[in-house]
Amino acid sequence: MHLLIAAAGSGRRMGADRNKLLLPLRGRPVIAWTLEAALAAPAIRWIGIVGQEIDREAIMAVAPGAAKPLCWIQGGATRQESVQRGLAGLPDGAEHVLIHDGARCLAEPDLFDRCAQAVREGQAVIAATPVTDTIKRVNGDGVITATPDRAELWAAQTPQAFRVEQLRRGHAEAERQGWSVTDDASLYERLGWDVQVLDAGPANIKVTTPFDLTVADAVLALRSAG
């Protein structure tokens, strides 16, 4: 199983002067925790890190002597373009791929393995979690216009797992149509292709704000104590 890690994050919402994946979390860069879990997942045999050249040296130094192939792929101007470049950088013969945001540093090895198993069984799948808040649809004036049924709502996460050939076709069609999507599952939706959700549990958060770093620190502390 091949894994692409999107690692071109910025520190803007963190108020940081660097890629948020290089910020310290319990004495290590955020990306170190992501890589540790991916490298520990038995299903993952090859990892491509898709990022910007300015971060290459620092990120690749996080896992020296990794037990699995760890390759750098130059990212694009958008996440969508970066995934396309990642797909182009996969080894010949790659049939399935997991795509994961480097900032989801609390993903555990078992989550990668469960996604890998699902895609091997013929499903396109994304890690997700059921929404627990009541969600309101709001117009441009801040007025509530609808309350969607919470039972039908899931928060999309990563890893997301697909057949390589199908995902490449999807990205090629998006390029032809001029579509812009924020994740690969959205691309499948536009094309009418099925994607299943896989419950990742509540801890698979994306580190985006200083508060998220505090939560991630607490979760990792609990895991180490356990």
mmCIF file of N, CA, C and O in Angstrom, residues 81-171:
data_model
loop_
_atom_site.group_PDB
_atom_site.id
_atom_site.type_symbol
_atom_site.label_atom_id
_atom_site.label_comp_id
_atom_site.label_asym_id
_atom_site.label_seq_id
_atom_site.Cartn_x
_atom_site.Cartn_y
_atom_site.Cartn_z
ATOM 1 N N GLU A 81 -3.480 20.331 -6.814
ATOM 2 C CA GLU A 81 -2.319 20.172 -7.681
ATOM 3 C C GLU A 81 -1.254 19.316 -7.002
ATOM 4 O O GLU A 81 -0.568 18.518 -7.654
ATOM 5 N N SER A 82 -1.119 19.465 -5.698
ATOM 6 C CA SER A 82 -0.135 18.660 -4.974
ATOM 7 C C SER A 82 -0.476 17.174 -5.038
ATOM 8 O O SER A 82 0.401 16.322 -5.197
ATOM 9 N N VAL A 83 -1.770 16.842 -4.906
ATOM 10 C CA VAL A 83 -2.173 15.439 -5.006
ATOM 11 C C VAL A 83 -1.887 14.909 -6.410
ATOM 12 O O VAL A 83 -1.392 13.789 -6.574
ATOM 13 N N GLN A 84 -2.167 15.717 -7.430
ATOM 14 C CA GLN A 84 -1.857 15.297 -8.795
ATOM 15 C C GLN A 84 -0.367 14.984 -8.947
ATOM 16 O O GLN A 84 0.019 13.984 -9.555
ATOM 17 N N ARG A 85 0.464 15.853 -8.393
ATOM 18 C CA ARG A 85 1.909 15.619 -8.472
ATOM 19 C C ARG A 85 2.302 14.382 -7.669
ATOM 20 O O ARG A 85 3.196 13.630 -8.059
ATOM 21 N N GLY A 86 1.633 14.189 -6.544
ATOM 22 C CA GLY A 86 1.895 12.993 -5.756
ATOM 23 C C GLY A 86 1.552 11.725 -6.519
ATOM 24 O O GLY A 86 2.307 10.748 -6.501
ATOM 25 N N LEU A 87 0.423 11.744 -7.207
ATOM 26 C CA LEU A 87 0.023 10.578 -8.011
ATOM 27 C C LEU A 87 1.031 10.314 -9.115
ATOM 28 O O LEU A 87 1.351 9.161 -9.418
ATOM 29 N N ALA A 88 1.534 11.392 -9.717
ATOM 30 C CA ALA A 88 2.534 11.234 -10.774
ATOM 31 C C ALA A 88 3.845 10.677 -10.222
ATOM 32 O O ALA A 88 4.616 10.044 -10.958
ATOM 33 N N GLY A 89 4.095 10.898 -8.944
ATOM 34 C CA GLY A 89 5.340 10.455 -8.325
ATOM 35 C C GLY A 89 5.291 9.064 -7.714
ATOM 36 O O GLY A 89 6.290 8.601 -7.162
ATOM 37 N N LEU A 90 4.136 8.381 -7.813
ATOM 38 C CA LEU A 90 4.044 7.032 -7.265
ATOM 39 C C LEU A 90 4.918 6.069 -8.058
ATOM 40 O O LEU A 90 5.128 6.242 -9.262
ATOM 41 N N PRO A 91 5.426 5.041 -7.413
ATOM 42 C CA PRO A 91 6.215 4.035 -8.138
ATOM 43 C C PRO A 91 5.374 3.347 -9.213
ATOM 44 O O PRO A 91 4.143 3.245 -9.087
ATOM 45 N N ASP A 92 6.022 2.873 -10.249
ATOM 46 C CA ASP A 92 5.329 2.128 -11.293
ATOM 47 C C ASP A 92 4.629 0.921 -10.679
ATOM 48 O O ASP A 92 5.175 0.237 -9.798
ATOM 49 N N GLY A 93 3.420 0.675 -11.141
ATOM 50 C CA GLY A 93 2.681 -0.489 -10.666
ATOM 51 C C GLY A 93 1.845 -0.248 -9.427
ATOM 52 O O GLY A 93 1.141 -1.165 -8.970
ATOM 53 N N ALA A 94 1.882 0.953 -8.865
ATOM 54 C CA ALA A 94 1.062 1.247 -7.684
ATOM 55 C C ALA A 94 -0.419 1.130 -8.046
ATOM 56 O O ALA A 94 -0.875 1.749 -9.004
ATOM 57 N N GLU A 95 -1.166 0.344 -7.297
ATOM 58 C CA GLU A 95 -2.579 0.111 -7.602
ATOM 59 C C GLU A 95 -3.518 0.865 -6.674
ATOM 60 O O GLU A 95 -4.612 1.255 -7.071
ATOM 61 N N HIS A 96 -3.099 1.027 -5.420
ATOM 62 C CA HIS A 96 -3.945 1.705 -4.433
ATOM 63 C C HIS A 96 -3.111 2.764 -3.716
ATOM 64 O O HIS A 96 -1.904 2.613 -3.562
ATOM 65 N N VAL A 97 -3.793 3.822 -3.252
ATOM 66 C CA VAL A 97 -3.082 4.899 -2.573
ATOM 67 C C VAL A 97 -3.930 5.449 -1.436
ATOM 68 O O VAL A 97 -5.158 5.561 -1.555
ATOM 69 N N LEU A 98 -3.272 5.751 -0.344
ATOM 70 C CA LEU A 98 -3.879 6.497 0.757
ATOM 71 C C LEU A 98 -3.334 7.917 0.708
ATOM 72 O O LEU A 98 -2.138 8.118 0.475
ATOM 73 N N ILE A 99 -4.194 8.879 0.910
ATOM 74 C CA ILE A 99 -3.780 10.284 0.966
ATOM 75 C C ILE A 99 -4.124 10.814 2.349
ATOM 76 O O ILE A 99 -5.256 10.671 2.819
ATOM 77 N N HIS A 100 -3.127 11.421 3.000
ATOM 78 C CA HIS A 100 -3.297 11.837 4.388
ATOM 79 C C HIS A 100 -2.720 13.225 4.597
ATOM 80 O O HIS A 100 -1.647 13.548 4.072
ATOM 81 N N ASP A 101 -3.427 14.037 5.359
ATOM 82 C CA ASP A 101 -2.925 15.363 5.718
ATOM 83 C C ASP A 101 -1.881 15.215 6.822
ATOM 84 O O ASP A 101 -2.164 14.631 7.876
ATOM 85 N N GLY A 102 -0.706 15.784 6.599
ATOM 86 C CA GLY A 102 0.346 15.700 7.599
ATOM 87 C C GLY A 102 -0.054 16.279 8.941
ATOM 88 O O GLY A 102 0.468 15.875 9.982
ATOM 89 N N ALA A 103 -0.989 17.226 8.933
ATOM 90 C CA ALA A 103 -1.417 17.872 10.171
ATOM 91 C C ALA A 103 -2.355 16.998 11.008
ATOM 92 O O ALA A 103 -2.664 17.352 12.143
ATOM 93 N N ARG A 104 -2.803 15.874 10.467
ATOM 94 C CA ARG A 104 -3.593 14.933 11.283
ATOM 95 C C ARG A 104 -2.611 13.972 11.953
ATOM 96 O O ARG A 104 -2.486 12.799 11.603
ATOM 97 N N CYS A 105 -1.948 14.502 12.951
ATOM 98 C CA CYS A 105 -0.817 13.812 13.574
ATOM 99 C C CYS A 105 -1.237 12.820 14.650
ATOM 100 O O CYS A 105 -0.381 12.146 15.235
ATOM 101 N N LEU A 106 -2.540 12.721 14.926
ATOM 102 C CA LEU A 106 -3.019 11.784 15.936
ATOM 103 C C LEU A 106 -3.563 10.500 15.329
ATOM 104 O O LEU A 106 -4.017 9.608 16.051
ATOM 105 N N ALA A 107 -3.537 10.398 13.993
ATOM 106 C CA ALA A 107 -3.953 9.154 13.340
ATOM 107 C C ALA A 107 -3.065 8.017 13.843
ATOM 108 O O ALA A 107 -1.850 8.176 13.959
ATOM 109 N N GLU A 108 -3.673 6.882 14.137
ATOM 110 C CA GLU A 108 -2.920 5.742 14.652
ATOM 111 C C GLU A 108 -2.692 4.711 13.549
ATOM 112 O O GLU A 108 -3.400 4.685 12.541
ATOM 113 N N PRO A 109 -1.695 3.842 13.715
ATOM 114 C CA PRO A 109 -1.395 2.847 12.677
ATOM 115 C C PRO A 109 -2.611 2.035 12.240
ATOM 116 O O PRO A 109 -2.789 1.750 11.050
ATOM 117 N N ASP A 110 -3.463 1.682 13.184
ATOM 118 C CA ASP A 110 -4.636 0.873 12.857
ATOM 119 C C ASP A 110 -5.570 1.583 11.880
ATOM 120 O O ASP A 110 -6.225 0.935 11.053
ATOM 121 N N LEU A 111 -5.644 2.920 11.950
ATOM 122 C CA LEU A 111 -6.517 3.651 11.035
ATOM 123 C C LEU A 111 -5.993 3.540 9.606
ATOM 124 O O LEU A 111 -6.774 3.338 8.658
ATOM 125 N N PHE A 112 -4.677 3.664 9.419
ATOM 126 C CA PHE A 112 -4.103 3.468 8.090
ATOM 127 C C PHE A 112 -4.397 2.053 7.585
ATOM 128 O O PHE A 112 -4.770 1.853 6.422
ATOM 129 N N ASP A 113 -4.263 1.071 8.456
ATOM 130 C CA ASP A 113 -4.477 -0.309 8.050
ATOM 131 C C ASP A 113 -5.937 -0.573 7.691
ATOM 132 O O ASP A 113 -6.226 -1.297 6.727
ATOM 133 N N ARG A 114 -6.865 -0.014 8.453
ATOM 134 C CA ARG A 114 -8.280 -0.221 8.145
ATOM 135 C C ARG A 114 -8.666 0.414 6.811
ATOM 136 O O ARG A 114 -9.433 -0.164 6.031
ATOM 137 N N CYS A 115 -8.137 1.602 6.536
ATOM 138 C CA CYS A 115 -8.404 2.244 5.241
ATOM 139 C C CYS A 115 -7.800 1.423 4.102
ATOM 140 O O CYS A 115 -8.410 1.254 3.043
ATOM 141 N N ALA A 116 -6.587 0.899 4.324
ATOM 142 C CA ALA A 116 -5.925 0.082 3.312
ATOM 143 C C ALA A 116 -6.731 -1.176 3.017
ATOM 144 O O ALA A 116 -6.902 -1.562 1.852
ATOM 145 N N GLN A 117 -7.245 -1.809 4.053
ATOM 146 C CA GLN A 117 -8.039 -3.021 3.861
ATOM 147 C C GLN A 117 -9.309 -2.728 3.070
ATOM 148 O O GLN A 117 -9.685 -3.485 2.168
ATOM 149 N N ALA A 118 -9.952 -1.612 3.372
ATOM 150 C CA ALA A 118 -11.199 -1.262 2.684
ATOM 151 C C ALA A 118 -10.960 -1.021 1.198
ATOM 152 O O ALA A 118 -11.744 -1.470 0.345
ATOM 153 N N VAL A 119 -9.876 -0.313 0.863
ATOM 154 C CA VAL A 119 -9.638 -0.021 -0.556
ATOM 155 C C VAL A 119 -9.211 -1.289 -1.291
ATOM 156 O O VAL A 119 -9.537 -1.480 -2.468
ATOM 157 N N ARG A 120 -8.521 -2.195 -0.625
ATOM 158 C CA ARG A 120 -8.181 -3.475 -1.251
ATOM 159 C C ARG A 120 -9.443 -4.285 -1.560
ATOM 160 O O ARG A 120 -9.457 -5.094 -2.493
ATOM 161 N N GLU A 121 -10.478 -4.099 -0.751
ATOM 162 C CA GLU A 121 -11.734 -4.824 -0.954
ATOM 163 C C GLU A 121 -12.620 -4.159 -2.008
ATOM 164 O O GLU A 121 -13.755 -4.584 -2.226
ATOM 165 N N GLY A 122 -12.122 -3.092 -2.649
ATOM 166 C CA GLY A 122 -12.836 -2.496 -3.763
ATOM 167 C C GLY A 122 -13.579 -1.210 -3.454
ATOM 168 O O GLY A 122 -14.254 -0.662 -4.330
ATOM 169 N N GLN A 123 -13.470 -0.694 -2.232
ATOM 170 C CA GLN A 123 -14.160 0.538 -1.868
ATOM 171 C C GLN A 123 -13.222 1.738 -1.987
ATOM 172 O O GLN A 123 -12.027 1.625 -1.736
ATOM 173 N N ALA A 124 -13.795 2.878 -2.362
ATOM 174 C CA ALA A 124 -13.127 4.151 -2.090
ATOM 175 C C ALA A 124 -13.624 4.572 -0.716
ATOM 176 O O ALA A 124 -14.817 4.493 -0.419
ATOM 177 N N VAL A 125 -12.715 5.022 0.150
ATOM 178 C CA VAL A 125 -13.089 5.217 1.542
ATOM 179 C C VAL A 125 -12.378 6.423 2.122
ATOM 180 O O VAL A 125 -11.253 6.742 1.726
ATOM 181 N N ILE A 126 -13.042 7.104 3.051
ATOM 182 C CA ILE A 126 -12.403 8.193 3.781
ATOM 183 C C ILE A 126 -12.618 7.999 5.280
ATOM 184 O O ILE A 126 -13.672 7.541 5.719
ATOM 185 N N ALA A 127 -11.598 8.314 6.041
ATOM 186 C CA ALA A 127 -11.770 8.406 7.483
ATOM 187 C C ALA A 127 -12.695 9.585 7.774
ATOM 188 O O ALA A 127 -12.616 10.630 7.117
ATOM 189 N N ALA A 128 -13.575 9.413 8.728
ATOM 190 C CA ALA A 128 -14.539 10.461 9.051
ATOM 191 C C ALA A 128 -15.060 10.219 10.458
ATOM 192 O O ALA A 128 -14.797 9.176 11.065
ATOM 193 N N THR A 129 -15.794 11.189 10.965
ATOM 194 C CA THR A 129 -16.410 11.024 12.275
ATOM 195 C C THR A 129 -17.809 11.628 12.255
ATOM 196 O O THR A 129 -18.037 12.661 11.607
ATOM 197 N N PRO A 130 -18.790 10.984 12.905
ATOM 198 C CA PRO A 130 -20.140 11.544 12.922
ATOM 199 C C PRO A 130 -20.157 12.914 13.597
ATOM 200 O O PRO A 130 -19.474 13.131 14.594
ATOM 201 N N VAL A 131 -20.918 13.828 13.039
ATOM 202 C CA VAL A 131 -21.052 15.168 13.622
ATOM 203 C C VAL A 131 -21.891 15.077 14.888
ATOM 204 O O VAL A 131 -22.939 14.435 14.912
ATOM 205 N N THR A 132 -21.420 15.692 15.953
ATOM 206 C CA THR A 132 -22.165 15.676 17.218
ATOM 207 C C THR A 132 -22.875 16.995 17.496
ATOM 208 O O THR A 132 -23.827 17.032 18.268
ATOM 209 N N ASP A 133 -22.394 18.099 16.893
ATOM 210 C CA ASP A 133 -23.066 19.383 17.063
ATOM 211 C C ASP A 133 -24.297 19.463 16.160
ATOM 212 O O ASP A 133 -24.390 18.793 15.136
ATOM 213 N N THR A 134 -25.238 20.318 16.546
ATOM 214 C CA THR A 134 -26.323 20.670 15.638
ATOM 215 C C THR A 134 -25.783 21.687 14.640
ATOM 216 O O THR A 134 -25.223 22.710 15.023
ATOM 217 N N ILE A 135 -25.921 21.401 13.346
ATOM 218 C CA ILE A 135 -25.365 22.237 12.293
ATOM 219 C C ILE A 135 -26.447 23.158 11.734
ATOM 220 O O ILE A 135 -27.571 22.724 11.475
ATOM 221 N N LYS A 136 -26.104 24.411 11.531
ATOM 222 C CA LYS A 136 -27.017 25.393 10.939
ATOM 223 C C LYS A 136 -26.483 25.865 9.589
ATOM 224 O O LYS A 136 -25.294 26.153 9.458
ATOM 225 N N ARG A 137 -27.373 25.909 8.604
ATOM 226 C CA ARG A 137 -27.017 26.553 7.332
ATOM 227 C C ARG A 137 -27.391 28.023 7.464
ATOM 228 O O ARG A 137 -28.488 28.367 7.899
ATOM 229 N N VAL A 138 -26.436 28.927 7.096
ATOM 230 C CA VAL A 138 -26.598 30.362 7.343
ATOM 231 C C VAL A 138 -26.359 31.128 6.048
ATOM 232 O O VAL A 138 -25.467 30.788 5.261
ATOM 233 N N ASN A 139 -27.148 32.179 5.809
ATOM 234 C CA ASN A 139 -26.962 32.973 4.591
ATOM 235 C C ASN A 139 -25.897 34.052 4.811
ATOM 236 O O ASN A 139 -25.294 34.153 5.884
ATOM 237 N N GLY A 140 -25.678 34.861 3.785
ATOM 238 C CA GLY A 140 -24.637 35.879 3.841
ATOM 239 C C GLY A 140 -24.874 36.945 4.892
ATOM 240 O O GLY A 140 -23.940 37.676 5.259
ATOM 241 N N ASP A 141 -26.084 37.053 5.398
ATOM 242 C CA ASP A 141 -26.402 38.037 6.433
ATOM 243 C C ASP A 141 -26.347 37.446 7.836
ATOM 244 O O ASP A 141 -26.706 38.113 8.812
ATOM 245 N N GLY A 142 -25.901 36.185 7.923
ATOM 246 C CA GLY A 142 -25.802 35.561 9.235
ATOM 247 C C GLY A 142 -27.112 35.021 9.764
ATOM 248 O O GLY A 142 -27.217 34.704 10.952
ATOM 249 N N VAL A 143 -28.115 34.893 8.907
ATOM 250 C CA VAL A 143 -29.428 34.389 9.321
ATOM 251 C C VAL A 143 -29.520 32.893 9.009
ATOM 252 O O VAL A 143 -29.172 32.445 7.910
ATOM 253 N N ILE A 144 -29.995 32.120 9.969
ATOM 254 C CA ILE A 144 -30.141 30.683 9.784
ATOM 255 C C ILE A 144 -31.229 30.401 8.752
ATOM 256 O O ILE A 144 -32.332 30.957 8.822
ATOM 257 N N THR A 145 -30.902 29.541 7.803
ATOM 258 C CA THR A 145 -31.873 29.186 6.760
ATOM 259 C C THR A 145 -32.316 27.725 6.840
ATOM 260 O O THR A 145 -33.342 27.365 6.268
ATOM 261 N N ALA A 146 -31.559 26.880 7.521
ATOM 262 C CA ALA A 146 -31.935 25.467 7.608
ATOM 263 C C ALA A 146 -31.116 24.776 8.688
ATOM 264 O O ALA A 146 -30.037 25.250 9.073
ATOM 265 N N THR A 147 -31.641 23.644 9.166
ATOM 266 C CA THR A 147 -30.937 22.790 10.115
ATOM 267 C C THR A 147 -30.889 21.384 9.534
ATOM 268 O O THR A 147 -31.863 20.640 9.604
ATOM 269 N N PRO A 148 -29.761 21.001 8.919
ATOM 270 C CA PRO A 148 -29.662 19.659 8.334
ATOM 271 C C PRO A 148 -29.797 18.583 9.408
ATOM 272 O O PRO A 148 -29.474 18.795 10.577
ATOM 273 N N ASP A 149 -30.274 17.406 8.999
ATOM 274 C CA ASP A 149 -30.423 16.277 9.903
ATOM 275 C C ASP A 149 -29.031 15.797 10.327
ATOM 276 O O ASP A 149 -28.254 15.304 9.509
ATOM 277 N N ARG A 150 -28.741 15.921 11.601
ATOM 278 C CA ARG A 150 -27.421 15.563 12.114
ATOM 279 C C ARG A 150 -27.088 14.090 11.872
ATOM 280 O O ARG A 150 -25.922 13.721 11.710
ATOM 281 N N ALA A 151 -28.095 13.240 11.813
ATOM 282 C CA ALA A 151 -27.866 11.809 11.612
ATOM 283 C C ALA A 151 -27.220 11.514 10.261
ATOM 284 O O ALA A 151 -26.627 10.448 10.069
ATOM 285 N N GLU A 152 -27.321 12.458 9.324
ATOM 286 C CA GLU A 152 -26.771 12.250 7.988
ATOM 287 C C GLU A 152 -25.428 12.959 7.790
ATOM 288 O O GLU A 152 -24.860 12.919 6.694
ATOM 289 N N LEU A 153 -24.901 13.605 8.845
ATOM 290 C CA LEU A 153 -23.704 14.431 8.692
ATOM 291 C C LEU A 153 -22.467 13.776 9.306
ATOM 292 O O LEU A 153 -22.494 13.306 10.442
ATOM 293 N N TRP A 154 -21.397 13.753 8.512
ATOM 294 C CA TRP A 154 -20.102 13.269 8.971
ATOM 295 C C TRP A 154 -19.053 14.313 8.637
ATOM 296 O O TRP A 154 -19.138 14.975 7.600
ATOM 297 N N ALA A 155 -18.071 14.471 9.499
ATOM 298 C CA ALA A 155 -16.941 15.369 9.242
ATOM 299 C C ALA A 155 -15.853 14.583 8.512
ATOM 300 O O ALA A 155 -15.355 13.583 9.023
ATOM 301 N N ALA A 156 -15.517 15.034 7.308
ATOM 302 C CA ALA A 156 -14.523 14.340 6.488
ATOM 303 C C ALA A 156 -13.120 14.550 7.048
ATOM 304 O O ALA A 156 -12.760 15.647 7.466
ATOM 305 N N GLN A 157 -12.324 13.487 7.046
ATOM 306 C CA GLN A 157 -10.953 13.536 7.544
ATOM 307 C C GLN A 157 -10.038 12.822 6.539
ATOM 308 O O GLN A 157 -10.411 12.608 5.385
ATOM 309 N N THR A 158 -8.863 12.484 6.979
ATOM 310 C CA THR A 158 -7.962 11.623 6.224
ATOM 311 C C THR A 158 -7.390 10.608 7.204
ATOM 312 O O THR A 158 -7.421 10.861 8.409
ATOM 313 N N PRO A 159 -6.909 9.459 6.698
ATOM 314 C CA PRO A 159 -6.610 9.097 5.323
ATOM 315 C C PRO A 159 -7.853 8.927 4.460
ATOM 316 O O PRO A 159 -8.931 8.618 4.965
ATOM 317 N N GLN A 160 -7.643 9.135 3.151
ATOM 318 C CA GLN A 160 -8.631 8.815 2.130
ATOM 319 C C GLN A 160 -7.965 7.830 1.178
ATOM 320 O O GLN A 160 -6.805 8.024 0.801
ATOM 321 N N ALA A 161 -8.666 6.778 0.791
ATOM 322 C CA ALA A 161 -8.045 5.681 0.050
ATOM 323 C C ALA A 161 -8.793 5.405 -1.250
ATOM 324 O O ALA A 161 -10.034 5.322 -1.256
ATOM 325 N N PHE A 162 -8.021 5.242 -2.332
ATOM 326 C CA PHE A 162 -8.601 5.096 -3.658
ATOM 327 C C PHE A 162 -7.755 4.167 -4.520
ATOM 328 O O PHE A 162 -6.573 3.950 -4.242
ATOM 329 N N ARG A 163 -8.372 3.666 -5.596
ATOM 330 C CA ARG A 163 -7.596 3.003 -6.639
ATOM 331 C C ARG A 163 -6.838 4.081 -7.419
ATOM 332 O O ARG A 163 -7.415 5.091 -7.799
ATOM 333 N N VAL A 164 -5.584 3.871 -7.660
ATOM 334 C CA VAL A 164 -4.736 4.879 -8.300
ATOM 335 C C VAL A 164 -5.265 5.246 -9.684
ATOM 336 O O VAL A 164 -5.385 6.432 -10.019
ATOM 337 N N GLU A 165 -5.606 4.247 -10.483
ATOM 338 C CA GLU A 165 -6.049 4.513 -11.855
ATOM 339 C C GLU A 165 -7.323 5.362 -11.865
ATOM 340 O O GLU A 165 -7.447 6.309 -12.647
ATOM 341 N N GLN A 166 -8.261 5.073 -10.975
ATOM 342 C CA GLN A 166 -9.510 5.822 -10.934
ATOM 343 C C GLN A 166 -9.285 7.246 -10.433
ATOM 344 O O GLN A 166 -9.853 8.203 -10.971
ATOM 345 N N LEU A 167 -8.433 7.395 -9.424
ATOM 346 C CA LEU A 167 -8.172 8.731 -8.896
ATOM 347 C C LEU A 167 -7.460 9.585 -9.939
ATOM 348 O O LEU A 167 -7.750 10.786 -10.072
ATOM 349 N N ARG A 168 -6.557 9.001 -10.688
ATOM 350 C CA ARG A 168 -5.899 9.752 -11.754
ATOM 351 C C ARG A 168 -6.914 10.202 -12.807
ATOM 352 O O ARG A 168 -6.849 11.329 -13.297
ATOM 353 N N ARG A 169 -7.851 9.321 -13.155
ATOM 354 C CA ARG A 169 -8.889 9.706 -14.120
ATOM 355 C C ARG A 169 -9.730 10.855 -13.573
ATOM 356 O O ARG A 169 -10.099 11.776 -14.303
ATOM 357 N N GLY A 170 -10.036 10.788 -12.291
ATOM 358 C CA GLY A 170 -10.820 11.844 -11.678
ATOM 359 C C GLY A 170 -10.117 13.187 -11.710
ATOM 360 O O GLY A 170 -10.728 14.218 -12.021
ATOM 361 N N HIS A 171 -8.831 13.194 -11.403
ATOM 362 C CA HIS A 171 -8.079 14.450 -11.426
ATOM 363 C C HIS A 171 -7.930 14.989 -12.849
ATOM 364 O O HIS A 171 -7.967 16.211 -13.059
#
